[in-house]
XYZ file of C-alpha atoms in Angstrom:
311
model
C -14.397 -18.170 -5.861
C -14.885 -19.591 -9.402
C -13.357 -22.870 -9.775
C -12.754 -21.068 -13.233
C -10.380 -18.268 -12.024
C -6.779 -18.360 -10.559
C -6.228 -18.966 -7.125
C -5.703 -15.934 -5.121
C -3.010 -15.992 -2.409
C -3.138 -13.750 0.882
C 0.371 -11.456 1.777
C 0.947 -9.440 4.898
C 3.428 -7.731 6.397
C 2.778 -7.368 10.027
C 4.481 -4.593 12.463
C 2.922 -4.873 15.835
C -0.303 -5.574 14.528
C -1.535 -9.365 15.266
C -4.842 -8.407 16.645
C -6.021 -6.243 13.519
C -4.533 -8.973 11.287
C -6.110 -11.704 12.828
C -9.312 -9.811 11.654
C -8.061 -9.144 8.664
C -6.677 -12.274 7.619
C -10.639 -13.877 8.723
C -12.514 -11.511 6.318
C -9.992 -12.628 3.676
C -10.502 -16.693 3.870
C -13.968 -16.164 3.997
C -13.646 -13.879 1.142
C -11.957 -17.158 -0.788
C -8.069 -16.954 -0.515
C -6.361 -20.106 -1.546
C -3.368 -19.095 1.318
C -1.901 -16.565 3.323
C 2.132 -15.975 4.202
C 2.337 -13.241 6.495
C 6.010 -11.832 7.087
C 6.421 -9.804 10.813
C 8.921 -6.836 10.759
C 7.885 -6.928 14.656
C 5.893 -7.935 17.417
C 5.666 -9.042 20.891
C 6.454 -12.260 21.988
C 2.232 -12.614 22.869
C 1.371 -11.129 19.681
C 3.674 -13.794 18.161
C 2.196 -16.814 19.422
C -1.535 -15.308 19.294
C -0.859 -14.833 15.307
C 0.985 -18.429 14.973
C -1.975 -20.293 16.604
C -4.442 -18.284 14.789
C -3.188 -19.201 11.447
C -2.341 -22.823 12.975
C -6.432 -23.039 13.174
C -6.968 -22.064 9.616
C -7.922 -25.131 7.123
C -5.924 -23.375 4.082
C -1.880 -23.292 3.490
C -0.288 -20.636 6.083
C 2.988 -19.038 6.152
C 4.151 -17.268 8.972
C 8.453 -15.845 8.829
C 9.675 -13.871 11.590
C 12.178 -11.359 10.006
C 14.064 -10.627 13.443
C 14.037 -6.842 12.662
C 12.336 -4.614 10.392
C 13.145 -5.384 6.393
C 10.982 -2.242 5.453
C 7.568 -2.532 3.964
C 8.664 -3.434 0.183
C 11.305 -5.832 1.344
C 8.763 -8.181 3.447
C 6.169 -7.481 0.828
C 8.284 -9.319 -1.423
C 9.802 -11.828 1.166
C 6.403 -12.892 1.600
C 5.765 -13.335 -2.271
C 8.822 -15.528 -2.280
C 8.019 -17.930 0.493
C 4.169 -18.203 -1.551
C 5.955 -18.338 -4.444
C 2.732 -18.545 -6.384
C 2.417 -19.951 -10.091
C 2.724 -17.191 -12.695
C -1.175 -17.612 -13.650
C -2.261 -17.233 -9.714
C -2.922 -13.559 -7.970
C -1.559 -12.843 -4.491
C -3.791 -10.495 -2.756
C -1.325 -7.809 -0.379
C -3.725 -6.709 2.395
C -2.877 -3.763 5.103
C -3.077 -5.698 8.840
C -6.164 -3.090 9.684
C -8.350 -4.120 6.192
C -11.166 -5.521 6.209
C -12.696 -7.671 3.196
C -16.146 -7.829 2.344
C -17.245 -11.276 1.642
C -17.878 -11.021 -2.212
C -15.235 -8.414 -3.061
C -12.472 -11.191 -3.602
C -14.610 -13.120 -6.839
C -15.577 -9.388 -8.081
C -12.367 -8.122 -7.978
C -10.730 -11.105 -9.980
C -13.491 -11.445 -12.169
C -13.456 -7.456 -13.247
C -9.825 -7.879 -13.370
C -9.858 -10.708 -15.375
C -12.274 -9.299 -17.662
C -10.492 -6.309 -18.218
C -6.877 -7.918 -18.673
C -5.611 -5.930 -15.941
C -2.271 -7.140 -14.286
C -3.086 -5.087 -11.271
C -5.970 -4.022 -9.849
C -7.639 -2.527 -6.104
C -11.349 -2.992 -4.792
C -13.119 0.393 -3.808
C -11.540 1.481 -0.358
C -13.604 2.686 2.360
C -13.350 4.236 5.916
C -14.998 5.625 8.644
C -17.647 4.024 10.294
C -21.889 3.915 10.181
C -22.751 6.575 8.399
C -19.758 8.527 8.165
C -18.152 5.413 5.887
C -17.440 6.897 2.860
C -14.969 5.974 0.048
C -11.717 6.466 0.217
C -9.569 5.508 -2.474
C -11.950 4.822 -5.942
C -8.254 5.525 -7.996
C -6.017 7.858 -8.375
C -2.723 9.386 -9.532
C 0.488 10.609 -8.654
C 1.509 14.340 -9.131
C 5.232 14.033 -9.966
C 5.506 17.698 -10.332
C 4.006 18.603 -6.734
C 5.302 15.255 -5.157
C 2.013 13.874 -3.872
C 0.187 10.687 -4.422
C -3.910 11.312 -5.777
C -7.332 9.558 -3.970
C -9.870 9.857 -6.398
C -13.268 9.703 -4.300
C -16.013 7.744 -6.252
C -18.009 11.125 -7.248
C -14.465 12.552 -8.579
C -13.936 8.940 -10.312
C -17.456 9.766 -12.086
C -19.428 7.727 -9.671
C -23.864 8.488 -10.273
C -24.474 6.225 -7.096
C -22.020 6.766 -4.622
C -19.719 3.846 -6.582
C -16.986 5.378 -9.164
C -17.345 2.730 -12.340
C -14.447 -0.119 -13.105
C -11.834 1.928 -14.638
C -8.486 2.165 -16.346
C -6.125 4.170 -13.655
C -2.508 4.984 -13.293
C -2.028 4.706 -9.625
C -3.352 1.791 -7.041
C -2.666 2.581 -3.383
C -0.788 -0.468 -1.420
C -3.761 -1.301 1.356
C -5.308 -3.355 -0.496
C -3.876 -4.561 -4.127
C -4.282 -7.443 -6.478
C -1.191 -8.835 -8.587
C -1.175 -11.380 -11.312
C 2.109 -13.328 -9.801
C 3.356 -13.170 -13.413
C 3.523 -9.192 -13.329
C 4.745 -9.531 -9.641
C 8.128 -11.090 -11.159
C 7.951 -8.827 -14.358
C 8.280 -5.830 -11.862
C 10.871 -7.465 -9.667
C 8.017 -6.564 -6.722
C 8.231 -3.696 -4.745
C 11.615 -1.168 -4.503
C 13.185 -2.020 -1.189
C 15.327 0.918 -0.349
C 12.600 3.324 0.338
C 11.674 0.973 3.325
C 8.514 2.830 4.188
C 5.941 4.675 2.453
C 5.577 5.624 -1.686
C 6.455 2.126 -2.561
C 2.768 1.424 -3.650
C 3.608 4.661 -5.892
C 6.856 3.763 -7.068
C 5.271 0.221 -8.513
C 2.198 1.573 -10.320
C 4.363 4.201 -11.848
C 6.873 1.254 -13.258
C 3.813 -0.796 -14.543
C 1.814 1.721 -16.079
C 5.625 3.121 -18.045
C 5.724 -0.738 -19.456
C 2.215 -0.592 -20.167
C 0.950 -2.979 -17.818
C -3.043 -2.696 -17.192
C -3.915 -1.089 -13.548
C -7.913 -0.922 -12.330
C -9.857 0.156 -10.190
C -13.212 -2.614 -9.416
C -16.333 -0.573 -7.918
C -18.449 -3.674 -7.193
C -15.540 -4.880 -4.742
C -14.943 -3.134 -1.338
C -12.905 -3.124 1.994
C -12.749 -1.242 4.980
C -9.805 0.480 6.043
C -8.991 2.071 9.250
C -6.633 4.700 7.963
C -3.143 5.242 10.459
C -4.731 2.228 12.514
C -1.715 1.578 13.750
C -1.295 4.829 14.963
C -4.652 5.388 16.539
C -5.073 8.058 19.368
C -1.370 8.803 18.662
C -1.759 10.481 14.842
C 1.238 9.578 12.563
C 4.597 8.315 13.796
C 8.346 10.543 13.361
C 8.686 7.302 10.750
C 5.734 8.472 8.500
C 7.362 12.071 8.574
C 10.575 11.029 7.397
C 9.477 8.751 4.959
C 6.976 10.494 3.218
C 9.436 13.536 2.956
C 12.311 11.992 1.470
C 10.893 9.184 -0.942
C 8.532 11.523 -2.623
C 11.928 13.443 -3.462
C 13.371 10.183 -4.374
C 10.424 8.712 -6.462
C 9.400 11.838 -8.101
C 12.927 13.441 -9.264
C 14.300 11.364 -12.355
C 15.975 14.857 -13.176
C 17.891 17.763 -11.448
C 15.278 20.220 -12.446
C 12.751 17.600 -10.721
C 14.121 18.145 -7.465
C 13.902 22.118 -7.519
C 10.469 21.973 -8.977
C 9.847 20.080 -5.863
C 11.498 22.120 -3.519
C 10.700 25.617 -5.123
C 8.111 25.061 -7.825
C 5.028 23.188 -8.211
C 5.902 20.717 -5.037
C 6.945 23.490 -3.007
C 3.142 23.672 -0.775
C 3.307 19.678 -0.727
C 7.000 20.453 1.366
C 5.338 22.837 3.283
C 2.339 21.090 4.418
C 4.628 18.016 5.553
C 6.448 20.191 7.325
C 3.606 22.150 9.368
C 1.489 19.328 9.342
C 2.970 17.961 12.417
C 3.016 20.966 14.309
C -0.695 21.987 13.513
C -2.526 19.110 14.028
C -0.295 16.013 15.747
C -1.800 15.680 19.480
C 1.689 14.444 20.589
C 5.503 14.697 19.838
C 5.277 17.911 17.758
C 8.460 19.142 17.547
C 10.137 15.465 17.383
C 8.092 14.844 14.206
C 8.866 18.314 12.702
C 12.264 17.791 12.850
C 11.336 13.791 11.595
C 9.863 15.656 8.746
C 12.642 17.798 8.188
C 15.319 15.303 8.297
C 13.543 13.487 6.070
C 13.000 16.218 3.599
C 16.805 16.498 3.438
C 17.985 13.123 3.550
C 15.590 13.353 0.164
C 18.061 15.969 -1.190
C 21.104 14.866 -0.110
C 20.205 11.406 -1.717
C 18.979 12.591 -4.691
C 21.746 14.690 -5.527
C 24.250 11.407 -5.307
C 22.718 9.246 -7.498
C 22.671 12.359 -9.994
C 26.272 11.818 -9.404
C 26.780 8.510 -9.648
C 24.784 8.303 -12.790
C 27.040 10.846 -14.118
């Protein structure tokens, strides 16, 4: 890194994931992070002490705080902001546990961002492996009308070379974004009560209202193994249920929100979420179907009272 630009500061949340995290958190400090404060909504007692003398061994600041029981992604997201509790001018860097950072995408990203006057920003995302790697987040949107979060791919981004250039976008995806600690506070971090899922959604909607600058940095890239944690398994009942009801909750400011949702626009998105599990999960079918349909009306039912409490 520069000794011109801010220091950048390393979060985690970790669920039963030391081993990809100890990978993770490598790439990153040799990538340039000043620290990293992890915050672990789980693990086993092994995993525990594998991740505390891992960071023990690491010559940079390290945070490690052992919720006792799952806070939800947003709320140790922003536990572990607190315990870094970085100076307004620094970044903190929020990486998945199953990223991987390329070892010059730290000082591109904050350069492009600080060129650009960004306040939040995300490297090109990739996946796959050998020659199947291929991009998969290069920026992006979200649909509010269908209820469904937007990857831009770098040829859809208006890539020439397989790379999408630096550009203004609405919508960063939470595996792998950078926050000026000032606009951190300015947002009050990430909305807690959705507890999993859309919370990366629910943020870049709130900065880009205020008029906060969000980008997307081509030169910088990571590696992500999409679902990791889920591997061999395909998504949990949790990722059901989530996804169902906080795209209702994120996406319906208004009554005729919700139907458009339900009946309109976002009806194929309810569908899909729906069917998905029992087309293509290799385990657990029906118990994620009906994860998918509680969650779609625990969406409802929770949308509908805070319509009436607002009233």
């Amino acid at each position: 890194m520069s000794r011109a630009a801010p220091p950048v500061h390393m979060l985690a949340v970790n669920f039963f994931s030391a081993a990809d995290l100890g990978i993770c958190i490598d790439s990153a400090v040799q990538a340039g992070v000043a620290s990293v404060t992890i915050v672990s909504n789980g693990d086993s007692e092994k995993g525990h002490a594998a991740l505390t003398k891992h960071l023990a061994s690491l010559k940079i600041p390290t945070r490690l705080y052992r919720a006792g029981k799952n806070l939800g992604f947003g709320a140790a997201a922003n536990r572990a902001f607190a315990l870094a509790d970085p100076p307004d001018r620094d970044f903190v860097w929020l990486l998945n546990p199953d990223v991987v950072v390329a070892p010059d995408s730290l000082q591109r990203l904050v350069t492009a961002t600080l060129d650009k006057g960004a306040s939040l920003a995300s490297p090109m995302i990739e996946h796959g492996m050998g020659s199947s790697r291929r991009p998969w987040f290069a920026g992006g949107f979200v649909d509010v009308r269908r209820g469904a979060t937007v990857h831009l791919t770098a040829i859809e981004a208006g890539g020439t070379s397989g790379r999408p250039p630096n550009s203004r976008t609405p919508f960063i995806t939470g595996a792998a974004p950078l926050v000026r600690s000032s606009a951190w506070r300015e947002l009050g971090g990430f909305r807690e009560d959705l507890f999993l899922y859309w919370e990366d959604a629910e943020l870049s909607m709130r900065a880009h209202a205020i008029g906060m600058g969000i980008t997307t940095v081509n030169g910088s890239t990571v590696w992500h193994r999409v679902g990791g944690s889920h591997a061999g398994r395909g998504r949990s009942p949790l990722y059901y249920h989530y996804m169902q009801r906080n795209r209702l909750r994120v996406c319906s400011s208004r009554p005729r929100d919700l139907i458009g949702l339900l009946c309109g626009p976002g009806l194929q998105e309810t569908v899909r979420y729906l069917w998905r599990p029992i087309r293509h999960e290799p385990e657990e079918r029906v118990v994620k179907f009906f994860a998918s349909f509680g969650g779609l009306m625990r969406g409802i039912l929770d949308v509908c009272r805070s319509r009436h409490e607002a009233r």
